[in-house]
């Protein structure tokens, strides 16, 4: 650190705001240079603390506070540990003996103001010894900061009084301290939903992050009298290799945090998408596009998993050593395992090394016994060592394959057993395909977790199907799952559905090949292996069909039914698809998606039972809908003549694409309505998972674009649109909309939205198409606009649009179509993270389909305009 010695000396005459700012700037340059030269991060964080010690001491003297012999300037928190990252808070305590005179108060005020003026992020407190002790006893966070305190300058005896008091057993008894720190960690973990696998993690607070390491150090410091991690090894709580592993994990996380802080203007420990590439490159990861980020995050997720394991093991040991919670209730499970309270423990310290199949036997016992809620610390240590020393993969042993088959078929495998197998790296040690996806990033805003954690969560959703609370939210999936003959095949498909993510090629195709080979290798029959392979290959088809295709088109349903072939495949694919959608992130599932999935399932089930050789009778379907709608209207007092006078203006397509209830609802309000005025209806009840808005108005230019823009201004998300026209030039448009949180429009907002749409339609206000800035997250992604025309029969053209999702997109699409005099007959709006994947049903003015030349013209215009808008919004 000699290279930085010149930064540790300043003369009193140099203490001015500009000079101190210059000094801090030089500090930062030196830290950046040291990081680039790959100096040890432990040296860098300690050097920054030493540099701040020097500066604060000089400023303390500049304000003549050193002349007061009864004051102490003390570093607390991370600064107290002598560890400061470039943008870390600088927490200081000014310890005073009694109340201060006015002159000293002014000196301290000037001192603190000066620190703020030179742009130090200072957290300060001015307290007496008794105040420190009183507040520390009330608040574990304050107590911890005081325990970590360190004298910078000032009265040493006063500081030593504080140190002796806060480190005494009377201040915070070790048992109380340990319980408080355990509760603190549990609360912090629950804030992150007990997951270490966020794609935008907080390096400090995330489960498995730096705070988990610090929690261990705090407890060790209180228990052993030393917060150095090495004390854990010296007292036998860690082996030498485990101690080195914990230090390596801390140093890696420190290095990531240090690199992050060097990129920022103010303190923040969140590794957000827009920061990850620069951090990865600063740490020396190389490659094209997202490859550096992929390498960084893979190592990050592997590191936090290791920290979580060591944290769990050590807290167990502390629980016994500090609280004396050694299980008295010990009983034999079999000749190799015992149940120690609620923790499973092995009877032989070399069991897993000598008999690797017993690793899987342990998880069979966990699946068998609801009383087991974890693995005992010594067995966890043995498991970690055995997995690290294992030559090859566990699946290479026949006895392991036999146990794995038993696990897959166990009715409770998807509970705690699979969670612990994932958490402790057993799945990664079992077969190489899983090992490749551990920590595998997914570069989008749709998936909230890396591939392995997403798959684990999918399996947990399958496990939840039979639960009563899950049945209330997913009744159809729960009902179907309860009648599956082979849930083990569904589990295998879940395990492999994304197994080929991160490789070149179609991950569904590649995963299907691996899944079939795995099943055959494990003794499953060829038909079973083919079923699993089929589910993996087609695991996205039902979601795509429901959300991005016109499922009210009988041809779409027929094509999907031909793919699934029978009810057995349909049932398994439905259960897999619902769990897959739910496992992507906690916000993606909503009642709209549920309604689409349910409608597609029921329509496909009807097609299969009717027989694929028997197509839908469209004329008969229209007659049935008209009959049922008429009965509803007759009950409401309408005559057949009144109903006929309304319906004769409607085209056949209107009746095909609306339910009898919708037809009756529209007709009731259309009768007697003046054609000179727009009609807007907003459903009071949820319709297909959202709020239905019906618009009747004379067809005007840019109508779809204007309506889309108006709804966007009201912060509504359009998920479906049926755009139709009557025989006499009026539009009959139906929109299904949701609030941003995926719920229907609240009753309080319905009137406001209705009135704003009527006003817009009445005055014919054109769409406002000025581009708005993209969000921070969206800016990090590049999605080139792609337009594709799908095969179809009839007079309509199906256009699929993939582009970057952003404000004003639908209005822009509508404006382009309007400029060519093309009409939108319907649309399906799907947002998948940062990607908009929308389906538009369009036709020309004469209600015919677009020819090939017209399609190419539209494709060129849309791609050019939408990509140009993105470029202008990202500048």
PDB file of N, CA and C in Angstrom, residues 750-787:
ATOM      1  N   UNK A 750     -63.619   3.640 -13.211  1.00  0.00           N
ATOM      2  CA  UNK A 750     -64.390   3.318 -14.407  1.00  0.00           C
ATOM      3  C   UNK A 750     -65.068   4.542 -15.006  1.00  0.00           C
ATOM      4  N   UNK A 751     -65.680   5.361 -14.171  1.00  0.00           N
ATOM      5  CA  UNK A 751     -66.401   6.531 -14.681  1.00  0.00           C
ATOM      6  C   UNK A 751     -65.434   7.504 -15.346  1.00  0.00           C
ATOM      7  N   UNK A 752     -64.268   7.733 -14.738  1.00  0.00           N
ATOM      8  CA  UNK A 752     -63.273   8.656 -15.295  1.00  0.00           C
ATOM      9  C   UNK A 752     -62.818   8.184 -16.677  1.00  0.00           C
ATOM     10  N   UNK A 753     -62.541   6.900 -16.797  1.00  0.00           N
ATOM     11  CA  UNK A 753     -62.062   6.355 -18.075  1.00  0.00           C
ATOM     12  C   UNK A 753     -63.156   6.442 -19.140  1.00  0.00           C
ATOM     13  N   UNK A 754     -64.359   6.127 -18.747  1.00  0.00           N
ATOM     14  CA  UNK A 754     -65.482   6.201 -19.684  1.00  0.00           C
ATOM     15  C   UNK A 754     -65.667   7.623 -20.214  1.00  0.00           C
ATOM     16  N   UNK A 755     -65.642   8.594 -19.329  1.00  0.00           N
ATOM     17  CA  UNK A 755     -65.841   9.983 -19.743  1.00  0.00           C
ATOM     18  C   UNK A 755     -64.694  10.476 -20.631  1.00  0.00           C
ATOM     19  N   UNK A 756     -63.468  10.079 -20.333  1.00  0.00           N
ATOM     20  CA  UNK A 756     -62.332  10.540 -21.139  1.00  0.00           C
ATOM     21  C   UNK A 756     -62.402   9.947 -22.548  1.00  0.00           C
ATOM     22  N   UNK A 757     -62.848   8.708 -22.674  1.00  0.00           N
ATOM     23  CA  UNK A 757     -62.988   8.097 -24.001  1.00  0.00           C
ATOM     24  C   UNK A 757     -64.113   8.757 -24.797  1.00  0.00           C
ATOM     25  N   UNK A 758     -65.227   9.061 -24.137  1.00  0.00           N
ATOM     26  CA  UNK A 758     -66.348   9.726 -24.825  1.00  0.00           C
ATOM     27  C   UNK A 758     -65.909  11.098 -25.322  1.00  0.00           C
ATOM     28  N   UNK A 759     -65.180  11.839 -24.488  1.00  0.00           N
ATOM     29  CA  UNK A 759     -64.697  13.161 -24.884  1.00  0.00           C
ATOM     30  C   UNK A 759     -63.770  13.065 -26.091  1.00  0.00           C
ATOM     31  N   UNK A 760     -62.854  12.117 -26.042  1.00  0.00           N
ATOM     32  CA  UNK A 760     -61.922  11.934 -27.161  1.00  0.00           C
ATOM     33  C   UNK A 760     -62.665  11.593 -28.450  1.00  0.00           C
ATOM     34  N   UNK A 761     -63.645  10.691 -28.353  1.00  0.00           N
ATOM     35  CA  UNK A 761     -64.395  10.283 -29.541  1.00  0.00           C
ATOM     36  C   UNK A 761     -65.273  11.424 -30.062  1.00  0.00           C
ATOM     37  N   UNK A 762     -65.847  12.182 -29.157  1.00  0.00           N
ATOM     38  CA  UNK A 762     -66.754  13.265 -29.557  1.00  0.00           C
ATOM     39  C   UNK A 762     -66.020  14.352 -30.340  1.00  0.00           C
ATOM     40  N   UNK A 763     -64.817  14.694 -29.871  1.00  0.00           N
ATOM     41  CA  UNK A 763     -64.065  15.755 -30.537  1.00  0.00           C
ATOM     42  C   UNK A 763     -63.118  15.225 -31.606  1.00  0.00           C
ATOM     43  N   UNK A 764     -63.020  13.892 -31.695  1.00  0.00           N
ATOM     44  CA  UNK A 764     -62.155  13.307 -32.722  1.00  0.00           C
ATOM     45  C   UNK A 764     -60.709  13.670 -32.549  1.00  0.00           C
ATOM     46  N   UNK A 765     -60.273  13.776 -31.296  1.00  0.00           N
ATOM     47  CA  UNK A 765     -58.902  14.192 -31.034  1.00  0.00           C
ATOM     48  C   UNK A 765     -57.918  13.153 -31.573  1.00  0.00           C
ATOM     49  N   UNK A 766     -56.951  13.532 -32.400  1.00  0.00           N
ATOM     50  CA  UNK A 766     -56.001  12.553 -32.934  1.00  0.00           C
ATOM     51  C   UNK A 766     -55.057  12.046 -31.851  1.00  0.00           C
ATOM     52  N   UNK A 767     -54.456  10.909 -32.131  1.00  0.00           N
ATOM     53  CA  UNK A 767     -53.526  10.305 -31.175  1.00  0.00           C
ATOM     54  C   UNK A 767     -52.302  11.194 -30.989  1.00  0.00           C
ATOM     55  N   UNK A 768     -51.827  11.260 -29.756  1.00  0.00           N
ATOM     56  CA  UNK A 768     -50.583  11.958 -29.466  1.00  0.00           C
ATOM     57  C   UNK A 768     -49.450  10.952 -29.573  1.00  0.00           C
ATOM     58  N   UNK A 769     -48.592  11.115 -30.547  1.00  0.00           N
ATOM     59  CA  UNK A 769     -47.616  10.083 -30.857  1.00  0.00           C
ATOM     60  C   UNK A 769     -46.183  10.480 -30.533  1.00  0.00           C
ATOM     61  N   UNK A 770     -46.006  11.603 -29.815  1.00  0.00           N
ATOM     62  CA  UNK A 770     -44.637  11.982 -29.491  1.00  0.00           C
ATOM     63  C   UNK A 770     -44.019  10.905 -28.594  1.00  0.00           C
ATOM     64  N   UNK A 771     -42.818  10.446 -28.961  1.00  0.00           N
ATOM     65  CA  UNK A 771     -42.189   9.393 -28.156  1.00  0.00           C
ATOM     66  C   UNK A 771     -41.814   9.893 -26.772  1.00  0.00           C
ATOM     67  N   UNK A 772     -41.943   9.002 -25.807  1.00  0.00           N
ATOM     68  CA  UNK A 772     -41.568   9.323 -24.442  1.00  0.00           C
ATOM     69  C   UNK A 772     -40.327   8.534 -24.056  1.00  0.00           C
ATOM     70  N   UNK A 773     -39.568   9.012 -23.061  1.00  0.00           N
ATOM     71  CA  UNK A 773     -38.329   8.307 -22.684  1.00  0.00           C
ATOM     72  C   UNK A 773     -38.614   6.883 -22.232  1.00  0.00           C
ATOM     73  N   UNK A 774     -37.689   5.990 -22.554  1.00  0.00           N
ATOM     74  CA  UNK A 774     -37.796   4.612 -22.113  1.00  0.00           C
ATOM     75  C   UNK A 774     -37.376   4.501 -20.654  1.00  0.00           C
ATOM     76  N   UNK A 775     -37.861   3.460 -19.983  1.00  0.00           N
ATOM     77  CA  UNK A 775     -37.477   3.236 -18.596  1.00  0.00           C
ATOM     78  C   UNK A 775     -36.015   2.828 -18.516  1.00  0.00           C
ATOM     79  N   UNK A 776     -35.470   2.940 -17.305  1.00  0.00           N
ATOM     80  CA  UNK A 776     -34.068   2.574 -17.082  1.00  0.00           C
ATOM     81  C   UNK A 776     -33.810   1.130 -17.509  1.00  0.00           C
ATOM     82  N   UNK A 777     -34.693   0.212 -17.121  1.00  0.00           N
ATOM     83  CA  UNK A 777     -34.464  -1.197 -17.418  1.00  0.00           C
ATOM     84  C   UNK A 777     -34.616  -1.490 -18.901  1.00  0.00           C
ATOM     85  N   UNK A 778     -35.647  -0.916 -19.521  1.00  0.00           N
ATOM     86  CA  UNK A 778     -35.901  -1.194 -20.939  1.00  0.00           C
ATOM     87  C   UNK A 778     -34.720  -0.755 -21.788  1.00  0.00           C
ATOM     88  N   UNK A 779     -34.060   0.338 -21.408  1.00  0.00           N
ATOM     89  CA  UNK A 779     -32.949   0.853 -22.207  1.00  0.00           C
ATOM     90  C   UNK A 779     -31.794  -0.138 -22.325  1.00  0.00           C
ATOM     91  N   UNK A 780     -31.726  -1.105 -21.410  1.00  0.00           N
ATOM     92  CA  UNK A 780     -30.597  -2.035 -21.430  1.00  0.00           C
ATOM     93  C   UNK A 780     -30.783  -3.165 -22.437  1.00  0.00           C
ATOM     94  N   UNK A 781     -31.939  -3.216 -23.078  1.00  0.00           N
ATOM     95  CA  UNK A 781     -32.232  -4.328 -23.974  1.00  0.00           C
ATOM     96  C   UNK A 781     -32.416  -3.836 -25.401  1.00  0.00           C
ATOM     97  N   UNK A 782     -32.024  -4.681 -26.309  1.00  0.00           N
ATOM     98  CA  UNK A 782     -32.168  -4.380 -27.731  1.00  0.00           C
ATOM     99  C   UNK A 782     -33.049  -5.453 -28.358  1.00  0.00           C
ATOM    100  N   UNK A 783     -34.193  -5.053 -28.844  1.00  0.00           N
ATOM    101  CA  UNK A 783     -35.100  -5.970 -29.527  1.00  0.00           C
ATOM    102  C   UNK A 783     -35.430  -5.368 -30.886  1.00  0.00           C
ATOM    103  N   UNK A 784     -34.855  -5.909 -31.924  1.00  0.00           N
ATOM    104  CA  UNK A 784     -35.136  -5.402 -33.265  1.00  0.00           C
ATOM    105  C   UNK A 784     -36.565  -5.733 -33.655  1.00  0.00           C
ATOM    106  N   UNK A 785     -37.216  -4.797 -34.309  1.00  0.00           N
ATOM    107  CA  UNK A 785     -38.589  -5.016 -34.751  1.00  0.00           C
ATOM    108  C   UNK A 785     -38.623  -6.075 -35.844  1.00  0.00           C
ATOM    109  N   UNK A 786     -39.532  -7.016 -35.668  1.00  0.00           N
ATOM    110  CA  UNK A 786     -39.683  -8.088 -36.657  1.00  0.00           C
ATOM    111  C   UNK A 786     -41.165  -8.272 -36.930  1.00  0.00           C
ATOM    112  N   UNK A 787     -41.522  -8.242 -38.207  1.00  0.00           N
ATOM    113  CA  UNK A 787     -42.916  -8.431 -38.630  1.00  0.00           C
ATOM    114  C   UNK A 787     -42.999  -9.709 -39.461  1.00  0.00           C
TER     115      UNK A 787
END
